[in-house]
Amino acid sequence: MTNHEEPPNVRPLTLAWVSRHLEAGEHVIRTEALHGGITAEMRKLTIGTPGGDTRDLVLRTFVGVEQAQDWLEREAGALAVLPGTGVPAPALVAVDPTATHCEYPSLLMTHLPGRPVLDDEGLDRRLPLLARRLAAIHALRPAKRPRGYVALTTADTVVVPEGADAAAWAAAAEVIRKPPPPRPGRFLHRDFQPGNVLFDVSPSASAEVRITGVVDWAAASWGPADLDVAHCSVVLALLHGPAWGLRFPEAYEEAGGELAADADERLYWLVRDGLASSEEVEPVARAWRRAGRTDLTTRTVEERLDAYVTALMKASG
């Protein structure tokens, strides 16, 4: 009888829980940390099958995160309705949102091919794909809607970067002091951005670029499409420069997505998510550096955020 040693970095109760959700004769033979996340531990688990083959699963674990139960229930709910929709997302294997069986709240899902691409090179080819995929997500009409979106940032909690355009930021804060404009609800990913989209990466520059998966559905919500577009826009601005963030709403509409017709309503959502990003600059920049974007110092990201918010306010007149 083969002795399968306990893989490192997977806690004993969690490993036992994972094992109970494998097929007969399967076992975990290897684990690998997945980098790029901010709030959760992510590990790829290589599963050995009775026939000698392997397959991969992904384990998400929240340690000391107050919202863990809500996030895992949202993600499990989203993964349960996505099969058959054409959206390439992981399949749910098991979830333990209250840590009844695991040391910490955890979710087990299938592993998708591809990887996030955070480099500037080739972004002009990837941007339309991001826009089309997001528009397709918003077109879904699940029988069971997820819970409503959460937007915690207020005009009084905005963190203004050092050296930022004070007048522009003050004006932006006044924009979100108003009540949210009424907009039709849509199925939202709520963290749709390059770090949560997997691409089939080919070494050939001429090869077709395609999206192989959309991951991290922990904030899946029901709300205005503008909010998802605004979030992707600000992340593009921070990763690649303000001009790319300003360009994304147009790409989304070109892909068939619908945004608010009123300019002030559009501005509200774009500004809301832009200002929300000011509270997370340091951890986001650190995660991107770990993922290989060593040029993105916290100061660089702060400067890009300031330039983006300032550009939004100048465009609004």
Coordinates of C-alpha atoms in Angstrom, one line a residue, residues 2-314:
T2 CA 1.4 3.4 -1.0
N3 CA 1.9 5.9 1.8
H4 CA 0.7 9.3 0.6
E5 CA 2.4 11.9 2.7
E6 CA 0.3 14.9 3.8
P7 CA 1.0 17.8 1.4
P8 CA 2.6 20.8 3.0
N9 CA 0.6 24.0 3.6
V10 CA -2.8 22.3 3.7
R11 CA -4.0 22.1 7.3
P12 CA -5.0 18.7 8.6
L13 CA -8.8 19.2 9.0
T14 CA -8.9 20.9 5.6
L15 CA -7.0 18.1 3.9
A16 CA -9.4 15.6 5.4
W17 CA -12.3 17.6 4.1
V18 CA -10.8 17.9 0.6
S19 CA -10.2 14.1 0.6
R20 CA -13.8 13.4 1.4
H21 CA -14.8 15.2 -1.8
L22 CA -12.5 13.4 -4.1
E23 CA -13.5 10.4 -6.2
A24 CA -12.8 6.9 -4.9
G25 CA -9.2 6.0 -5.0
E26 CA -8.0 9.6 -5.5
H27 CA -5.6 11.4 -3.2
V28 CA -3.8 14.8 -3.0
I29 CA -0.2 14.3 -4.2
R30 CA 1.1 17.9 -4.5
T31 CA 0.2 21.4 -3.5
E32 CA 1.3 24.7 -5.0
A33 CA 0.7 28.3 -3.7
L34 CA -1.1 30.5 -6.2
H35 CA 0.0 34.1 -6.0
G36 CA -1.8 37.4 -6.8
G37 CA -4.7 37.3 -4.4
I38 CA -5.0 39.8 -1.6
T39 CA -7.6 38.4 0.9
A40 CA -7.5 34.6 0.5
E41 CA -4.9 31.8 0.5
M42 CA -5.0 30.1 -2.8
R43 CA -3.5 26.7 -3.6
K44 CA -3.5 24.4 -6.6
L45 CA -4.0 20.8 -5.5
T46 CA -2.7 18.1 -7.8
I47 CA -4.9 15.0 -7.4
G48 CA -3.7 11.5 -8.3
T49 CA -6.2 9.2 -9.8
P50 CA -6.4 5.4 -9.5
G51 CA -5.3 5.0 -13.2
G52 CA -2.1 6.9 -12.6
D53 CA -3.3 10.2 -14.1
T54 CA -3.7 13.6 -12.4
R55 CA -6.1 16.4 -12.3
D56 CA -6.0 19.8 -10.5
L57 CA -8.3 21.5 -8.1
V58 CA -8.1 24.9 -6.4
L59 CA -8.5 25.5 -2.7
R60 CA -9.5 28.9 -1.5
T61 CA -9.1 29.6 2.3
F62 CA -10.0 32.8 4.2
V63 CA -7.9 33.2 7.4
G64 CA -9.1 35.8 9.8
V65 CA -11.4 37.5 7.3
E66 CA -14.7 38.8 8.8
Q67 CA -16.6 38.6 5.5
A68 CA -15.5 35.0 4.7
Q69 CA -18.9 33.4 5.1
D70 CA -20.6 36.0 2.9
W71 CA -17.9 35.9 0.2
L72 CA -17.8 32.1 0.1
E73 CA -21.6 31.8 -0.1
R74 CA -21.6 34.4 -2.9
E75 CA -18.9 32.5 -4.8
A76 CA -20.6 29.1 -4.3
G77 CA -23.9 30.6 -5.5
A78 CA -22.3 32.1 -8.6
L79 CA -20.4 28.9 -9.5
A80 CA -23.6 27.0 -9.1
V81 CA -25.5 29.0 -11.8
L82 CA -22.7 29.5 -14.3
P83 CA -22.4 26.0 -15.8
G84 CA -24.0 26.0 -19.2
T85 CA -24.0 29.8 -19.6
G86 CA -20.9 29.9 -21.8
V87 CA -19.0 31.8 -19.1
P88 CA -15.7 29.9 -18.5
A89 CA -15.7 29.7 -14.7
P90 CA -14.5 27.0 -12.3
A91 CA -16.9 24.3 -11.3
L92 CA -17.9 24.1 -7.6
V93 CA -16.7 20.9 -5.8
A94 CA -17.5 21.8 -2.2
V95 CA -17.7 24.8 0.2
D96 CA -17.4 25.1 4.0
P97 CA -18.3 28.8 4.6
T98 CA -18.6 28.6 8.3
A99 CA -15.5 26.4 8.9
T100 CA -17.6 23.5 10.2
H101 CA -15.2 21.0 8.8
C102 CA -12.0 23.0 8.0
E103 CA -9.7 25.1 10.2
Y104 CA -10.9 28.2 8.3
P105 CA -13.7 28.9 5.8
S106 CA -12.8 27.2 2.5
L107 CA -14.0 26.5 -1.0
L108 CA -12.9 23.8 -3.4
M109 CA -13.3 24.1 -7.1
T110 CA -11.9 22.9 -10.4
H111 CA -8.7 24.4 -11.9
L112 CA -8.9 26.2 -15.2
P113 CA -6.0 26.5 -17.8
G114 CA -4.4 29.8 -18.5
R115 CA -3.1 32.6 -16.3
P116 CA -3.7 36.3 -15.6
V117 CA -1.7 38.6 -17.8
L118 CA -0.7 41.9 -16.1
D119 CA 1.9 43.1 -18.6
D120 CA 1.4 46.2 -20.8
E121 CA 2.4 44.3 -23.9
G122 CA -0.5 43.1 -25.9
L123 CA -3.1 45.0 -23.9
D124 CA -4.7 46.4 -27.1
R125 CA -5.6 42.9 -28.1
R126 CA -6.8 41.9 -24.7
L127 CA -9.0 44.9 -24.0
P128 CA -11.8 44.0 -26.4
L129 CA -11.8 40.5 -25.1
L130 CA -12.2 41.8 -21.5
A131 CA -15.0 44.0 -22.7
R132 CA -16.9 41.3 -24.5
R133 CA -16.6 38.8 -21.7
L134 CA -17.9 41.4 -19.2
A135 CA -20.8 42.2 -21.4
A136 CA -21.6 38.5 -21.7
I137 CA -21.6 38.2 -17.9
H138 CA -24.0 41.1 -17.6
A139 CA -26.3 39.5 -20.2
L140 CA -26.9 36.5 -17.9
R141 CA -30.3 36.2 -16.2
P142 CA -29.9 33.5 -13.5
A143 CA -33.1 32.0 -12.1
K144 CA -31.8 32.9 -8.6
R145 CA -30.3 36.3 -8.4
P146 CA -27.3 36.9 -6.1
R147 CA -27.6 39.4 -3.3
G148 CA -27.4 43.1 -3.9
Y149 CA -24.1 44.8 -4.4
V150 CA -22.1 46.4 -1.6
A151 CA -20.4 49.7 -1.9
L152 CA -18.9 50.8 1.4
T153 CA -16.9 53.9 0.3
T154 CA -18.4 57.2 1.3
A155 CA -17.4 60.8 0.6
D156 CA -16.0 61.0 4.2
T157 CA -13.9 57.8 4.1
V158 CA -11.9 58.5 0.9
V159 CA -8.2 58.3 1.4
V160 CA -6.6 61.1 -0.7
P161 CA -3.1 60.2 -2.0
E162 CA -0.2 62.4 -0.9
G163 CA 0.3 65.1 -3.4
A164 CA -3.0 64.5 -5.2
D165 CA -5.0 67.2 -6.9
A166 CA -7.0 68.3 -3.9
A167 CA -9.6 70.2 -5.8
A168 CA -10.3 67.3 -8.1
W169 CA -10.6 64.9 -5.2
A170 CA -12.9 67.2 -3.3
A171 CA -15.1 67.5 -6.3
A172 CA -15.1 63.7 -6.8
A173 CA -16.1 63.2 -3.2
E174 CA -19.1 65.5 -3.6
V175 CA -20.2 63.4 -6.6
I176 CA -20.6 60.3 -4.5
R177 CA -22.2 62.2 -1.6
K178 CA -25.4 62.0 -3.7
P179 CA -27.7 59.0 -3.7
P180 CA -26.8 56.3 -6.3
P181 CA -28.6 56.8 -9.6
P182 CA -31.3 54.2 -10.3
R183 CA -30.1 51.7 -12.8
P184 CA -31.5 48.3 -14.0
G185 CA -29.9 45.4 -12.1
R186 CA -27.5 43.0 -13.8
F187 CA -25.5 39.9 -12.8
L188 CA -22.2 41.4 -11.6
H189 CA -18.8 39.7 -11.0
R190 CA -18.0 42.7 -8.9
D191 CA -14.2 42.2 -9.1
F192 CA -13.8 41.8 -12.9
Q193 CA -10.3 43.0 -13.8
P194 CA -7.2 41.5 -15.5
G195 CA -6.0 39.8 -12.3
N196 CA -9.2 37.6 -12.3
V197 CA -9.2 36.7 -16.0
L198 CA -7.2 33.8 -17.3
F199 CA -5.7 33.9 -20.8
D200 CA -4.3 31.2 -23.0
V201 CA -0.8 32.5 -23.2
S202 CA 1.2 31.6 -26.3
P203 CA 4.8 32.4 -26.9
S204 CA 3.9 33.4 -30.5
A205 CA 3.0 37.1 -30.8
S206 CA 0.8 36.3 -33.8
A207 CA -1.2 33.6 -32.0
E208 CA -4.9 34.1 -31.3
V209 CA -5.5 35.5 -27.8
R210 CA -8.4 34.0 -25.9
I211 CA -9.9 34.0 -22.4
T212 CA -9.9 30.6 -20.8
G213 CA -11.5 31.5 -17.5
V214 CA -13.0 34.1 -15.1
V215 CA -12.2 33.4 -11.5
D216 CA -12.8 34.9 -8.0
W217 CA -16.6 35.2 -7.8
A218 CA -16.6 35.9 -4.1
A219 CA -18.3 39.3 -4.5
A220 CA -20.8 38.2 -7.2
S221 CA -23.8 40.6 -6.8
W222 CA -26.9 42.1 -8.5
G223 CA -26.6 45.7 -9.4
P224 CA -25.8 48.2 -12.2
A225 CA -23.5 47.1 -15.0
D226 CA -21.8 50.5 -14.7
L227 CA -20.3 49.4 -11.3
D228 CA -18.5 46.4 -12.9
V229 CA -17.3 48.6 -15.8
A230 CA -16.1 51.2 -13.4
H231 CA -14.1 48.7 -11.3
C232 CA -12.3 47.2 -14.4
S233 CA -11.7 50.7 -15.6
V234 CA -9.8 51.9 -12.5
V235 CA -7.8 48.7 -12.3
L236 CA -6.7 49.1 -15.9
A237 CA -5.8 52.7 -15.1
L238 CA -3.6 51.6 -12.2
L239 CA -2.0 48.7 -14.0
H240 CA -1.4 50.2 -17.4
G241 CA -2.0 54.0 -17.1
P242 CA -5.0 56.3 -16.9
A243 CA -5.7 56.3 -20.6
W244 CA -6.6 52.6 -20.6
G245 CA -9.0 53.1 -17.8
L246 CA -10.7 55.9 -19.6
R247 CA -10.9 53.8 -22.7
F248 CA -12.6 50.7 -21.2
P249 CA -16.2 52.0 -21.0
E250 CA -16.2 52.7 -24.7
A251 CA -14.8 49.2 -25.4
Y252 CA -17.6 47.8 -23.3
E253 CA -20.3 49.6 -25.3
E254 CA -18.6 48.5 -28.5
A255 CA -18.9 44.9 -27.2
G256 CA -22.7 45.4 -26.8
G257 CA -22.8 46.4 -23.2
E258 CA -25.2 49.1 -22.0
L259 CA -24.2 51.9 -19.6
A260 CA -26.1 54.8 -18.2
A261 CA -27.0 57.3 -21.0
D262 CA -26.7 60.3 -18.7
A263 CA -23.2 61.6 -18.3
D264 CA -23.6 62.5 -14.7
E265 CA -24.8 59.0 -13.9
R266 CA -21.8 57.4 -15.6
L267 CA -19.5 59.7 -13.7
Y268 CA -21.1 58.7 -10.4
W269 CA -20.2 55.0 -10.8
L270 CA -16.7 55.7 -12.3
V271 CA -15.9 58.1 -9.5
R272 CA -17.3 55.8 -6.8
D273 CA -15.0 52.9 -7.7
G274 CA -12.1 55.2 -8.4
L275 CA -12.3 56.6 -4.9
A276 CA -12.9 53.2 -3.4
S277 CA -9.5 52.1 -4.8
S278 CA -7.8 54.8 -2.8
E279 CA -8.3 52.7 0.3
E280 CA -6.5 49.6 -1.1
V281 CA -3.5 51.1 -3.0
E282 CA -0.8 49.6 -0.9
P283 CA -2.0 45.9 -0.7
V284 CA -3.0 46.0 -4.4
A285 CA 0.4 47.3 -5.4
R286 CA 2.2 44.7 -3.3
A287 CA 0.2 41.9 -4.8
W288 CA 1.0 43.1 -8.3
R289 CA 4.7 43.3 -7.5
R290 CA 4.6 39.7 -6.2
A291 CA 3.0 38.8 -9.5
G292 CA 5.9 40.3 -11.5
R293 CA 5.0 44.0 -11.9
T294 CA 8.0 45.2 -9.9
D295 CA 7.6 48.6 -11.5
L296 CA 4.3 49.2 -9.7
T297 CA 5.5 50.8 -6.5
T298 CA 2.8 52.1 -4.1
R299 CA 3.8 55.7 -5.1
T300 CA 3.4 54.9 -8.8
V301 CA 0.0 53.4 -8.3
E302 CA -1.1 56.4 -6.2
E303 CA 0.1 58.8 -8.9
R304 CA -1.9 56.9 -11.6
L305 CA -5.0 56.9 -9.4
D306 CA -4.7 60.6 -8.9
A307 CA -4.2 61.2 -12.7
Y308 CA -7.2 58.9 -13.4
V309 CA -9.6 60.6 -10.9
T310 CA -8.4 64.1 -12.1
A311 CA -9.1 63.1 -15.7
L312 CA -12.6 61.9 -14.9
M313 CA -13.4 65.2 -13.2
K314 CA -11.9 67.3 -16.0

